Short mmCIF file of C-alpha atoms in Angstrom, two decimals:
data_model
loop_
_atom_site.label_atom_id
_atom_site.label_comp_id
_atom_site.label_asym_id
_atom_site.label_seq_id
_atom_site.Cartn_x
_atom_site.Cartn_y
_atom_site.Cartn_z
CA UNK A 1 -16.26 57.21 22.97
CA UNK A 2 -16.76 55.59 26.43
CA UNK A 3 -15.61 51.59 27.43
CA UNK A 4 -17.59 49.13 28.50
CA UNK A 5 -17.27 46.49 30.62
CA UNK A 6 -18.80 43.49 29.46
CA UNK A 7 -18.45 40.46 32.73
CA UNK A 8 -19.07 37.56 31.50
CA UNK A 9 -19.05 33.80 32.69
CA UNK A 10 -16.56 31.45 31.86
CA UNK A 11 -18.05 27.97 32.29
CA UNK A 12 -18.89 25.78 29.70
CA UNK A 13 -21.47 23.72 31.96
CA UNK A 14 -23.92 23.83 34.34
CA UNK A 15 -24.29 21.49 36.99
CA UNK A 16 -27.82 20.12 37.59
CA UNK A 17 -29.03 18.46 41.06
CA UNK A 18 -28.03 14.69 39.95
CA UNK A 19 -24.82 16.25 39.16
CA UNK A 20 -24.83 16.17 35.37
CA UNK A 21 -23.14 18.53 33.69
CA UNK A 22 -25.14 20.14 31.32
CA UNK A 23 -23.22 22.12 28.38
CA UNK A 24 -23.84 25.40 28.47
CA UNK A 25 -21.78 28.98 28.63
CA UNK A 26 -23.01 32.50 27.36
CA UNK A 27 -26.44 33.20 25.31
CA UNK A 28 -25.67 34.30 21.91
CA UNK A 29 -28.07 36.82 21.38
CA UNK A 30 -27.83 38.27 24.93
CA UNK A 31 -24.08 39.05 23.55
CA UNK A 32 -24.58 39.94 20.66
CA UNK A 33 -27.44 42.56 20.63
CA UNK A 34 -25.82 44.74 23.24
CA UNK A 35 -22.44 44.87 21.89
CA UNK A 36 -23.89 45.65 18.26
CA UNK A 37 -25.80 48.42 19.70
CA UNK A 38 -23.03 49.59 21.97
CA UNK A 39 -20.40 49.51 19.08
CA UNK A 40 -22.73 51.05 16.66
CA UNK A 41 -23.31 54.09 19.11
CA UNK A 42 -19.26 54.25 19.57
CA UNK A 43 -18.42 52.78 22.32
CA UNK A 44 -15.20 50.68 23.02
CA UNK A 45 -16.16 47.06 24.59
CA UNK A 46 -13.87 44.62 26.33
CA UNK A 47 -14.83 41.32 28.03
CA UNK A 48 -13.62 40.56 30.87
CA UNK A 49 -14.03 36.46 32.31
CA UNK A 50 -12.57 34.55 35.83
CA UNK A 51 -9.34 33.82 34.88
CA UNK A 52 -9.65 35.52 31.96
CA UNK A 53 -10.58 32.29 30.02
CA UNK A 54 -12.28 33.06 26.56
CA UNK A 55 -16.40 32.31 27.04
CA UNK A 56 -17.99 29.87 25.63
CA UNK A 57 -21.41 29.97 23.70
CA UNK A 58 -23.71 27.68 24.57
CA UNK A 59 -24.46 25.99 21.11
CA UNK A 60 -28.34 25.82 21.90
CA UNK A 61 -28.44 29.32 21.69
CA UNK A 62 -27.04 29.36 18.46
CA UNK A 63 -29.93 26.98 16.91
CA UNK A 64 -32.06 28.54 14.16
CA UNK A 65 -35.50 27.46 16.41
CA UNK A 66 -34.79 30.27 19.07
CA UNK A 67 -33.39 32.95 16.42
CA UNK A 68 -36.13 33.03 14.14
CA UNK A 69 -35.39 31.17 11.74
CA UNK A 70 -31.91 30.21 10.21
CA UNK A 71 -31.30 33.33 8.77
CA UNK A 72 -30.82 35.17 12.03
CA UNK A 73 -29.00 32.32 13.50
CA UNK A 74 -26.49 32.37 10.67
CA UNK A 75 -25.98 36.23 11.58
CA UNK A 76 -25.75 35.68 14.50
CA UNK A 77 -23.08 33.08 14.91
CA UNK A 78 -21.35 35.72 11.91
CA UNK A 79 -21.32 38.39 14.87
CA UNK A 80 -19.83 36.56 17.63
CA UNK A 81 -17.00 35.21 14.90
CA UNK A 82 -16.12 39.17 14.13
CA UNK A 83 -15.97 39.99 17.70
CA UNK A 84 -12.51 39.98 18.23
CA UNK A 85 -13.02 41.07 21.89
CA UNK A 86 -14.66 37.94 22.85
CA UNK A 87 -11.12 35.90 21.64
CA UNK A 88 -9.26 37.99 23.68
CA UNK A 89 -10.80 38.72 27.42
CA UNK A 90 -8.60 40.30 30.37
CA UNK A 91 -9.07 39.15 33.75
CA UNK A 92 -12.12 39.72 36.27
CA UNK A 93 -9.71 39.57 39.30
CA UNK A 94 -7.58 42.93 37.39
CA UNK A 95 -10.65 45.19 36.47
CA UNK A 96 -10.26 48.42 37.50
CA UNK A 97 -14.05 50.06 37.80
CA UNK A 98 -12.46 53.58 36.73
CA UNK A 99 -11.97 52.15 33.64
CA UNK A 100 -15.57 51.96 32.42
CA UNK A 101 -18.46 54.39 31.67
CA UNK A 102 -20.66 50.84 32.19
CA UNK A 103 -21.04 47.01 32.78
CA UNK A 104 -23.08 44.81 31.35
CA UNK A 105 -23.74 41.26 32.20
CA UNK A 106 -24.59 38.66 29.23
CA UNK A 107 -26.66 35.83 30.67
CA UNK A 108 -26.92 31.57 29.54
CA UNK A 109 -26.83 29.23 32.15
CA UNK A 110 -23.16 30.11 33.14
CA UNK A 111 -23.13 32.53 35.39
CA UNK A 112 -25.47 30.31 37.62
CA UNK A 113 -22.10 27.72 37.66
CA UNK A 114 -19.54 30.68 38.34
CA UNK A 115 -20.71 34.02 38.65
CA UNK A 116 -23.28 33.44 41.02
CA UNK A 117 -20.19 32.34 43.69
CA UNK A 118 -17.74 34.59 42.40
CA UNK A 119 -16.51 37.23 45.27
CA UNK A 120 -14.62 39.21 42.32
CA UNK A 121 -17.76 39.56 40.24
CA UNK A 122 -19.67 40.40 43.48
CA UNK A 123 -17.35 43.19 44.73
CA UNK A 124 -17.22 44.79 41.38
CA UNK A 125 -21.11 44.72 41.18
CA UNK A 126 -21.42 46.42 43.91
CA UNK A 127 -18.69 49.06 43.46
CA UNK A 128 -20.55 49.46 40.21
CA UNK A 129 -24.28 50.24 41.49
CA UNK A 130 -22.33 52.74 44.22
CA UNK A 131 -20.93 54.33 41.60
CA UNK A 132 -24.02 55.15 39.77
CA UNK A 133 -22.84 54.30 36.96
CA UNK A 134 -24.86 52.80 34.38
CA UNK A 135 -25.31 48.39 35.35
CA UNK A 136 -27.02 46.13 33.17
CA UNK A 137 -27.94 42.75 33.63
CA UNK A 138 -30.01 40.16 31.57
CA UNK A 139 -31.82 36.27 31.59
CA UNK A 140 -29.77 34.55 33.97
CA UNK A 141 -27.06 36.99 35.15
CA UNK A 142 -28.25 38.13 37.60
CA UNK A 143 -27.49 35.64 39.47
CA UNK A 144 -23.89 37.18 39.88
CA UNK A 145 -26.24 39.37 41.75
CA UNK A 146 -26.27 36.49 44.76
CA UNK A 147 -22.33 36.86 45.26
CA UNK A 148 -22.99 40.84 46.22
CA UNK A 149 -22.76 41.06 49.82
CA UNK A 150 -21.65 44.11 52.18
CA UNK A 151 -20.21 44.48 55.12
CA UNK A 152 -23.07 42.91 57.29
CA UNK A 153 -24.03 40.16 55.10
CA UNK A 154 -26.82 41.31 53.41
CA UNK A 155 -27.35 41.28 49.84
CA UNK A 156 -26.18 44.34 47.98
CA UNK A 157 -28.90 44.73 45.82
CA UNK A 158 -31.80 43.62 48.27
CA UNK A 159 -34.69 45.97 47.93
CA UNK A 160 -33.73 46.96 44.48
CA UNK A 161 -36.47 45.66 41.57
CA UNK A 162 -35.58 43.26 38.69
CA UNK A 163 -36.30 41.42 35.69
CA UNK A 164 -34.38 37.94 35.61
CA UNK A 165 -34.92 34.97 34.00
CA UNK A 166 -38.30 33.32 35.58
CA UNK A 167 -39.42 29.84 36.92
CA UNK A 168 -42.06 29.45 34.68
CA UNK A 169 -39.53 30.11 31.77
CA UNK A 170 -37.28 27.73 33.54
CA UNK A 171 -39.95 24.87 33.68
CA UNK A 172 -40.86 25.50 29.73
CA UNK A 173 -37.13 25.72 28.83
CA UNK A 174 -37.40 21.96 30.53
CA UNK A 175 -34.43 22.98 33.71
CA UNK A 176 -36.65 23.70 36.58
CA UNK A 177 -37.50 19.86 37.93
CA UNK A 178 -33.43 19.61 37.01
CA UNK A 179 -31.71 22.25 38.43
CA UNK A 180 -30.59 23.09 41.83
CA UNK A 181 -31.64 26.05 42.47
CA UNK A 182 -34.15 28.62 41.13
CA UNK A 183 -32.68 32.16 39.90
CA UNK A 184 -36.16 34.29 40.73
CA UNK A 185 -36.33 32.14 44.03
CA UNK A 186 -32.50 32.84 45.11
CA UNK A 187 -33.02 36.52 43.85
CA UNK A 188 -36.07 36.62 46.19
CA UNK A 189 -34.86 34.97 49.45
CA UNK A 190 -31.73 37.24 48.71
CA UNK A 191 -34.66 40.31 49.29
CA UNK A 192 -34.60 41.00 45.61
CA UNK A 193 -37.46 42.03 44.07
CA UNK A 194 -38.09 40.26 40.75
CA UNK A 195 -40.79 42.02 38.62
CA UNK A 196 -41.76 38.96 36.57
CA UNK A 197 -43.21 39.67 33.16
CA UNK A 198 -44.97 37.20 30.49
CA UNK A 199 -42.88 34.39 29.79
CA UNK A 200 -40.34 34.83 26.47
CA UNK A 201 -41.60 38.50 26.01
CA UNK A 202 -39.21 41.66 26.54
CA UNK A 203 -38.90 42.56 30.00
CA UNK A 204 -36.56 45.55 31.05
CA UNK A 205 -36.92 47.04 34.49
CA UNK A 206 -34.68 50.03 35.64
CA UNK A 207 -34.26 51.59 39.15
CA UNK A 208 -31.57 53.75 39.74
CA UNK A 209 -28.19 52.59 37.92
CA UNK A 210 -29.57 49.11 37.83
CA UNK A 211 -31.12 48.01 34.29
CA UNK A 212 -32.23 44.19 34.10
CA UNK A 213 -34.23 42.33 31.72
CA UNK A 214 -35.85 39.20 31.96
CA UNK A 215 -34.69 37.13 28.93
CA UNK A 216 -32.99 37.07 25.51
CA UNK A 217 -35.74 39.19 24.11
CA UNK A 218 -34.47 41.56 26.67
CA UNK A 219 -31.31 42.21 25.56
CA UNK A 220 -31.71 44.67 22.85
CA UNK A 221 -33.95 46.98 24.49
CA UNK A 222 -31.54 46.78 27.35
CA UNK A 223 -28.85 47.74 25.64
CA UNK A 224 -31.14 50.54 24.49
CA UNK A 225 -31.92 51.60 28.22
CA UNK A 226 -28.15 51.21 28.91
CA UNK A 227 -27.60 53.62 26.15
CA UNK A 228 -29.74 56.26 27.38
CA UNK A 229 -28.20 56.03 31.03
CA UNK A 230 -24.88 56.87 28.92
CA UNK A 231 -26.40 60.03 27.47
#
């Protein structure tokens, strides 16, 4: 049995150009997928937020309309109650890479507010794709991927490919005209290269260490590429 590192963000909004602050915090399903399949397979999990404040979930994501149907919703919101490790996260500013046979980022529009800026979450993302060991990343985490610099600057993961959450996903979800920035347009002028696929449908794209998918739908077979790196 192997731990992994699950980084996730710990706002609870996002702030849009006007400066509104739009409630918000993890994706449920982007959670909850992986660590069922991770768990299932064995493997210990802890969460680890800035501060070590316990994530939030944005309540859209919990909403029967993007879960198929109130069914899945209602197992869904089960999951995340029995998830004890979610109540009690350690600190991003203490993890200790050596720790973990993995890391996996959960997306939502948090990690746009804080992870996107955070130098802890950037050091330890880059520590973790020069390790080689196995990195996933899904919907709108990667934009923790923008606070990855090196020495000179440059963007840790520039040249690498990716799936991230899209603009034309963005402009249906109704953000795009709102939001500050764009995460495929940051990810590109950062010299990422985002492989975008058909809005909503699963989208996982590995190279090397590095295993990204595009958007909730992504998560599970993520977690099944994340699995595999494992052995």
């Amino acid at each position: 049995m192997s731990k992994i590192l699950f980084v996730m963000t710990g706002a609870d909004h996002w702030t849009l150009a006007d400066g509104t602050l739009h409630p918000t915090g993890f994706w449920a399903e982007e959670a909850v997928a992986p660590y069922e399949a991770f768990k299932a397979a064995g493997h210990e999990i802890v969460v680890a937020t800035p501060g070590g404040v316990v994530p939030t979930v944005d309540k859209g994501s919990l909403a029967a309309e993007v879960n198929g149907g109130q069914e899945n919703a209602d197992r869904i919101a089960g999951a995340l109650d029995a998830a004890d490790e979610l109540r009690n996260p350690i600190r991003l500013e203490d993890v200790d890479l050596d720790d973990y046979a993995a890391v996996f980022y959960p997306g939502g529009h948090g990690p746009m507010e804080d992870l996107a800026v955070n130098a802890d979450s950037g050091r330890l993302l880059t520590s973790a794709l020069e390790s080689g060991k196995p990195l996933g990343v899904v919907c709108h985490a990667p934009a923790a991927l923008l606070a990855a610099t090196g020495a000179g600057g440059a963007n840790t993961f520039a040249g690498y490919r990716v799936a991230a959450f899209t603009n034309a996903e963005e402009t249906q979800a109704g953000f795009a005209d709102k939001a500050k920035w764009l995460l495929q347009d940051r990810l590109t002028e950062a010299g990422v290269q985002v492989q975008a696929g058909e809005p909503w449908a699963p989208n996982v794209v590995v190279d090397r260490n590095l295993v990204t998918g595009q958007n909730p739908a992504s998560s599970a077979p993520l977690a099944v590429e994340l699995l595999k790196a494992l052995g």
